[in-house]
CSV table of C-alpha atoms in Angstrom, one decimal:
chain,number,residue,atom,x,y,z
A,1379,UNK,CA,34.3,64.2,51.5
A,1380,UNK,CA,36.4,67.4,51.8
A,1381,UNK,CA,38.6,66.7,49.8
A,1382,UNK,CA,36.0,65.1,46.8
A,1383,UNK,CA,34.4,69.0,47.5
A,1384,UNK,CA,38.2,70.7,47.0
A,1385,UNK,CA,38.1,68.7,44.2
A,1386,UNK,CA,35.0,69.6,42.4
A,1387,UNK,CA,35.4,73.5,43.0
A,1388,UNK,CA,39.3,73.2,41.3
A,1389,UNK,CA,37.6,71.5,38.1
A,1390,UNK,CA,34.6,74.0,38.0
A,1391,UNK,CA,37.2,77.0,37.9
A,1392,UNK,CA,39.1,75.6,35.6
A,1393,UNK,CA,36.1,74.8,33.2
A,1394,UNK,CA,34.6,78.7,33.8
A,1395,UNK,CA,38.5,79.9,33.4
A,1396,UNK,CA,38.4,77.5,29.7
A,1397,UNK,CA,35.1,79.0,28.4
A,1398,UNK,CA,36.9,82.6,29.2
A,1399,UNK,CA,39.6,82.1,27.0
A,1400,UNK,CA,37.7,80.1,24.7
A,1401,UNK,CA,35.4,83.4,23.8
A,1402,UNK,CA,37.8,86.0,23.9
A,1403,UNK,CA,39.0,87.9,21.2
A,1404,UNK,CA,42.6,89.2,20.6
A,1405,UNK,CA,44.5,87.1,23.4
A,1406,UNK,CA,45.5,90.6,26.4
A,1407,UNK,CA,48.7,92.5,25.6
A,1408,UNK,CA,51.3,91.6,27.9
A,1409,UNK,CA,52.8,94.8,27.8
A,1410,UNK,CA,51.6,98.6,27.3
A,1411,UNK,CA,52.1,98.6,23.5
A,1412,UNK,CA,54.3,96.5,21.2
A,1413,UNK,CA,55.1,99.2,18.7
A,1414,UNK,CA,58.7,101.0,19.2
A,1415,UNK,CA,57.1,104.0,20.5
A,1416,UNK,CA,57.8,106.8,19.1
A,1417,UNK,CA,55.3,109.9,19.0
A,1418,UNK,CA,54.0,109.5,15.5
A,1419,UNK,CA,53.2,105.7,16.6
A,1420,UNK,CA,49.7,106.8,18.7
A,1421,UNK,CA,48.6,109.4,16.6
A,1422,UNK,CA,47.2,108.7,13.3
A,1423,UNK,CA,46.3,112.3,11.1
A,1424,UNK,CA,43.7,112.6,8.8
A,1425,UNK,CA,42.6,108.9,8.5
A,1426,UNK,CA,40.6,110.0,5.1
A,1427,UNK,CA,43.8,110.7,3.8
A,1428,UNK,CA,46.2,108.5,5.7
A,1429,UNK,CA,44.2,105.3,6.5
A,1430,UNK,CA,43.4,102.8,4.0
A,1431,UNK,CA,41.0,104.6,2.1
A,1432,UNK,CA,38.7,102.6,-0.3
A,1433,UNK,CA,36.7,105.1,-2.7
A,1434,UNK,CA,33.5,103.6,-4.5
A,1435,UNK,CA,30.7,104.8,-6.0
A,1436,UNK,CA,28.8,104.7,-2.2
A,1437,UNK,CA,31.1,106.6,-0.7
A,1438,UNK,CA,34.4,106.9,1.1
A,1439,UNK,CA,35.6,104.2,3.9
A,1440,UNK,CA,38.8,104.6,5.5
A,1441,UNK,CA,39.9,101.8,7.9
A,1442,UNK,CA,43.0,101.4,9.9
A,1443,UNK,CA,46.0,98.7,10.4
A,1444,UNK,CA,48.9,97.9,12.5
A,1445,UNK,CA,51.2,98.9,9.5
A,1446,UNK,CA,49.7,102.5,9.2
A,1447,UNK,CA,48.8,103.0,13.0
A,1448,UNK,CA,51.2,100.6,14.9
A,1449,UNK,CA,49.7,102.0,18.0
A,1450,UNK,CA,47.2,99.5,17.7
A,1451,UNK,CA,49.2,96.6,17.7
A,1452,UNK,CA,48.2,93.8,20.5
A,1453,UNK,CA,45.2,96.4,21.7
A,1454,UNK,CA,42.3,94.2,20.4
A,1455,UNK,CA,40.7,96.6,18.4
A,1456,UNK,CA,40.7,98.7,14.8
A,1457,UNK,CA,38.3,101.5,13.9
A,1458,UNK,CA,36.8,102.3,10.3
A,1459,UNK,CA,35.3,105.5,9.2
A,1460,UNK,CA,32.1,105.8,6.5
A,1461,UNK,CA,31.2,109.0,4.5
A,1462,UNK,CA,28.5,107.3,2.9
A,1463,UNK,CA,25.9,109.0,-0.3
A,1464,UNK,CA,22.2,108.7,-0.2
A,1465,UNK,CA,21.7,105.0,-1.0
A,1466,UNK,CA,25.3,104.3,-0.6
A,1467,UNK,CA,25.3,100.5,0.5
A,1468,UNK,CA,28.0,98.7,2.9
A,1469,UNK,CA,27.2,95.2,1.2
A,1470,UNK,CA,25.8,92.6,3.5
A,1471,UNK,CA,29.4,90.8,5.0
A,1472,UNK,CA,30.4,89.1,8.3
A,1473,UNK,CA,33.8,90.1,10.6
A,1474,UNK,CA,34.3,86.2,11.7
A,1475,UNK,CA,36.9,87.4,14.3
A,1476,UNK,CA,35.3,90.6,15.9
A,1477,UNK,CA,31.8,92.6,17.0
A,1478,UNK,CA,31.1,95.7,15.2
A,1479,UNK,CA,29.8,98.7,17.6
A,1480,UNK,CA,29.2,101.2,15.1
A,1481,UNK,CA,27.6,105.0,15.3
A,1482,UNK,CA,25.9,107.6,13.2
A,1483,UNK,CA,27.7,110.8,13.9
A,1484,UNK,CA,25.6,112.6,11.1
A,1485,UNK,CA,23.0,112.2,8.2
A,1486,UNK,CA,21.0,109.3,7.2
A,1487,UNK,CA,18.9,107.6,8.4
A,1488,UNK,CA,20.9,104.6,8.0
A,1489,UNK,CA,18.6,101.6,7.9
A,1490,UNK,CA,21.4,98.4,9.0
A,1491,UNK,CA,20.8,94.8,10.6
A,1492,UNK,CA,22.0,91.6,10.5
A,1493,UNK,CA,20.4,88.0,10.6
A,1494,UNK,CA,20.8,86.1,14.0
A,1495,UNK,CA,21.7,82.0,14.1
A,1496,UNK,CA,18.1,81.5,14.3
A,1497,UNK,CA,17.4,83.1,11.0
A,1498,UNK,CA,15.2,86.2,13.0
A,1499,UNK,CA,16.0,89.6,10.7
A,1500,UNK,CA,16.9,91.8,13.5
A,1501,UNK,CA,16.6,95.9,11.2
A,1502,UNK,CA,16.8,99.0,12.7
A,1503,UNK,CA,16.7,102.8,11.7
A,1504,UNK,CA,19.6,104.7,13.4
A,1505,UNK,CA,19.5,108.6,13.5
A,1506,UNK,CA,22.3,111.3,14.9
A,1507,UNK,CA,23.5,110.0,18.3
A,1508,UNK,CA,22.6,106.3,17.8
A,1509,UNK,CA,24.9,103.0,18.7
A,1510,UNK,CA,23.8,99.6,17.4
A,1511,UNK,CA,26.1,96.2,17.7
A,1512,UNK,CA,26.4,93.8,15.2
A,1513,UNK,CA,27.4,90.3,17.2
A,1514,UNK,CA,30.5,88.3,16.1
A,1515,UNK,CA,29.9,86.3,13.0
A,1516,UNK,CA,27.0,87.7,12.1
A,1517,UNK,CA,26.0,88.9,8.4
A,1518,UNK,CA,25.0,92.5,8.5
A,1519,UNK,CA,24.4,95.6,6.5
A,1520,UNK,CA,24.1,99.2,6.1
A,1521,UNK,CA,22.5,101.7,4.0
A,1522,UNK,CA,21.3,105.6,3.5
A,1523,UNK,CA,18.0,106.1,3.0
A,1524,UNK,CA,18.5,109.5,3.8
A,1525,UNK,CA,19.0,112.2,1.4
A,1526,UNK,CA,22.4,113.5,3.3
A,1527,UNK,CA,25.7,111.7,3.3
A,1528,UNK,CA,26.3,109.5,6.4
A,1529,UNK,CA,29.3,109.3,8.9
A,1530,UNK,CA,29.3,106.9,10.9
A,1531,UNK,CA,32.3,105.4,12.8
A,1532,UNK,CA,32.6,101.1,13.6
A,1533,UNK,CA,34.7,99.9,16.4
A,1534,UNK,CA,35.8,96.6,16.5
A,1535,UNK,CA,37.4,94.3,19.1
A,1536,UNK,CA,39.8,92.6,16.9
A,1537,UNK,CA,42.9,94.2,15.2
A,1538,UNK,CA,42.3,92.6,12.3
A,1539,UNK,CA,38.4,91.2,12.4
A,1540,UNK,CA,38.6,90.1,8.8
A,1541,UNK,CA,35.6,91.0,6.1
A,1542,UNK,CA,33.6,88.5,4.1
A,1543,UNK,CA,31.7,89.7,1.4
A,1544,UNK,CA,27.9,87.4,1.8
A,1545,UNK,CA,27.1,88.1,-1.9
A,1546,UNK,CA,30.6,87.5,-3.5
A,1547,UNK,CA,31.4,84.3,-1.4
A,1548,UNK,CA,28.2,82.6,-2.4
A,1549,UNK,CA,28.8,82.9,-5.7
A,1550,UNK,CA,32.3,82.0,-5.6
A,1551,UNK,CA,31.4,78.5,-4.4
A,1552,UNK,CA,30.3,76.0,-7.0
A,1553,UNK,CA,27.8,76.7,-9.2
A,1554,UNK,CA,25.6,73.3,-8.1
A,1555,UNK,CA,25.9,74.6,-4.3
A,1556,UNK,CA,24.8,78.7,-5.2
A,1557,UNK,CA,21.5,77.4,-6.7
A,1558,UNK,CA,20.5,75.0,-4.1
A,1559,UNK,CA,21.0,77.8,-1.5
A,1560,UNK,CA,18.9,80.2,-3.6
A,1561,UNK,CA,16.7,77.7,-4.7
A,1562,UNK,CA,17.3,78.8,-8.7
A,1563,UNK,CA,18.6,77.4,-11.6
A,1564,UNK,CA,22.4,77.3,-13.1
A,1565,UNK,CA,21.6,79.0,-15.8
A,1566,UNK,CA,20.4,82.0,-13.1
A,1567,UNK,CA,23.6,81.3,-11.3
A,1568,UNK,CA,25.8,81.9,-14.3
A,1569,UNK,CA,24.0,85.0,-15.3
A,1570,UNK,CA,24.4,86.4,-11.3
A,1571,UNK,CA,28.5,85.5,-11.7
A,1572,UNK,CA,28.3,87.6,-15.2
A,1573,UNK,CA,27.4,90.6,-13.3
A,1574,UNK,CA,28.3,90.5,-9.7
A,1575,UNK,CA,30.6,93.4,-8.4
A,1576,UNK,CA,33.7,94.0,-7.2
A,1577,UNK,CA,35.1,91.3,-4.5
A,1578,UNK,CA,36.2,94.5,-2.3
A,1579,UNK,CA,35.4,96.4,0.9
A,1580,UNK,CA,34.6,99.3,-0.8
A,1581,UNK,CA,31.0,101.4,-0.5
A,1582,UNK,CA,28.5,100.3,-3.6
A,1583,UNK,CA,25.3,102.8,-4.6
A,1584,UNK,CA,21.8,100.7,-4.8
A,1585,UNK,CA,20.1,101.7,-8.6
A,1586,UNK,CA,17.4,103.9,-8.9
A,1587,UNK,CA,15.1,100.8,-9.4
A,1588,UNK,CA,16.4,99.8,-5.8
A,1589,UNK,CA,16.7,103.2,-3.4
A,1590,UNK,CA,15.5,106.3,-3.9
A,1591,UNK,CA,17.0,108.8,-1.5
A,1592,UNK,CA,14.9,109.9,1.1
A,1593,UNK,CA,11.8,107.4,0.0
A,1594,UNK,CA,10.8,104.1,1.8
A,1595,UNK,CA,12.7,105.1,5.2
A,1596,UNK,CA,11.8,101.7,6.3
A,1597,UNK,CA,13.1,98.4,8.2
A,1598,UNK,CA,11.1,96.3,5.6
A,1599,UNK,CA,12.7,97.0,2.0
């Protein structure tokens, strides 16, 4: 009986120690840093000018990499920094391989969300001084609907989380599958493909007809 008990506690641990490594992240470093180590490696200056810098009509973005901060390497996480316009627009997008903790430094409101697995909208209105997470996977959004620029900072507990792009990568699929998802025609499929923007990371600005700046400083619209 002892032993059946001995047993049973050995293949409970090593079903808890499983799920723990099943839903980490980056696997742990092994060592302090994996870099060569020299000064200029844990210091990165200036990441608006030195990071990789994206610069759209929303705004700046400037993210970070192993290549231009090889501090970083086998740490788990990567940063990105937004200077955002009014009604500057982070398009909805997923990070399959990392949670997003991100903060408003200054301006806004920034009005950002994601959807959960069960479909429930979950919308908030962030101001100076507030944190909101974005869970692993899920698709989520920001935008100003303030009428001063936005920094805000993201952290990230991958090195390299990867972005997907909702919009773009619906209509990249075939045409047939986009309009059963949206419950439209071809015809209105074809016409969204004519149009659709830039397959990129970078900030986009919302129309007139869509944001005013300052107006509608809402979770709803």
């Amino acid at each position: 009986m002892e032993y059946k008990k001995f047993i049973l506690v050995v293949l409970i641990l090593g079903a808890v120690a499983g799920n723990v490594f099943v839903s980490a992240a980056d696997p742990d470093p092994l060592q302090d840093f994996d870099s060569p180590g020299a000064l200029s490696d844990f210091v990165l200056r200036d990441v608006f000018k030195n990071g990789d810098v994206s610069n759209g009509p929303g705004g700046l973005r400037a993210a970070i990499n192993i290549t231009l901060f090889p501090g970083i390497e086998s740490q788990g996480i990567t940063y990105v920094h937004f200077n955002m316009v009014p009604c500057g627009v982070n398009l909805p997008h997923t990070h399959p391989r990392a949670s997003e903790l991100l903060t408003l430094v200054s301006g806004g409101p920034l009005q950002v969300g994601f959807v959960d697995t069960a479909g429930v909208p979950r919308i908030n209105l962030l101001h100076p001084g507030d944190l909101t997470v974005f869970p692993r996977g899920t698709m989520h959004f920001e935008i100003n609907v303030g009428t001063k620029r936005a920094f805000y900072i993201s952290a990230l507990n991958s090195q390299n989380p990867g972005t997907l792009t909702s919009g773009g990568a619906l209509l990249m699929i075939p045409d047939r599958s986009s309009a059963t998802a949206l419950n439209v025609g071809l015809d209105m499929i074809r016409k969204l493909k004519e149009n659709m923007l830039p397959y990129t990371p970078q900030l986009e600005l919302a129309p007139p007809a869509v944001c005013v700046p300052g107006r509608d400083i809402t979770t709803k619209i």
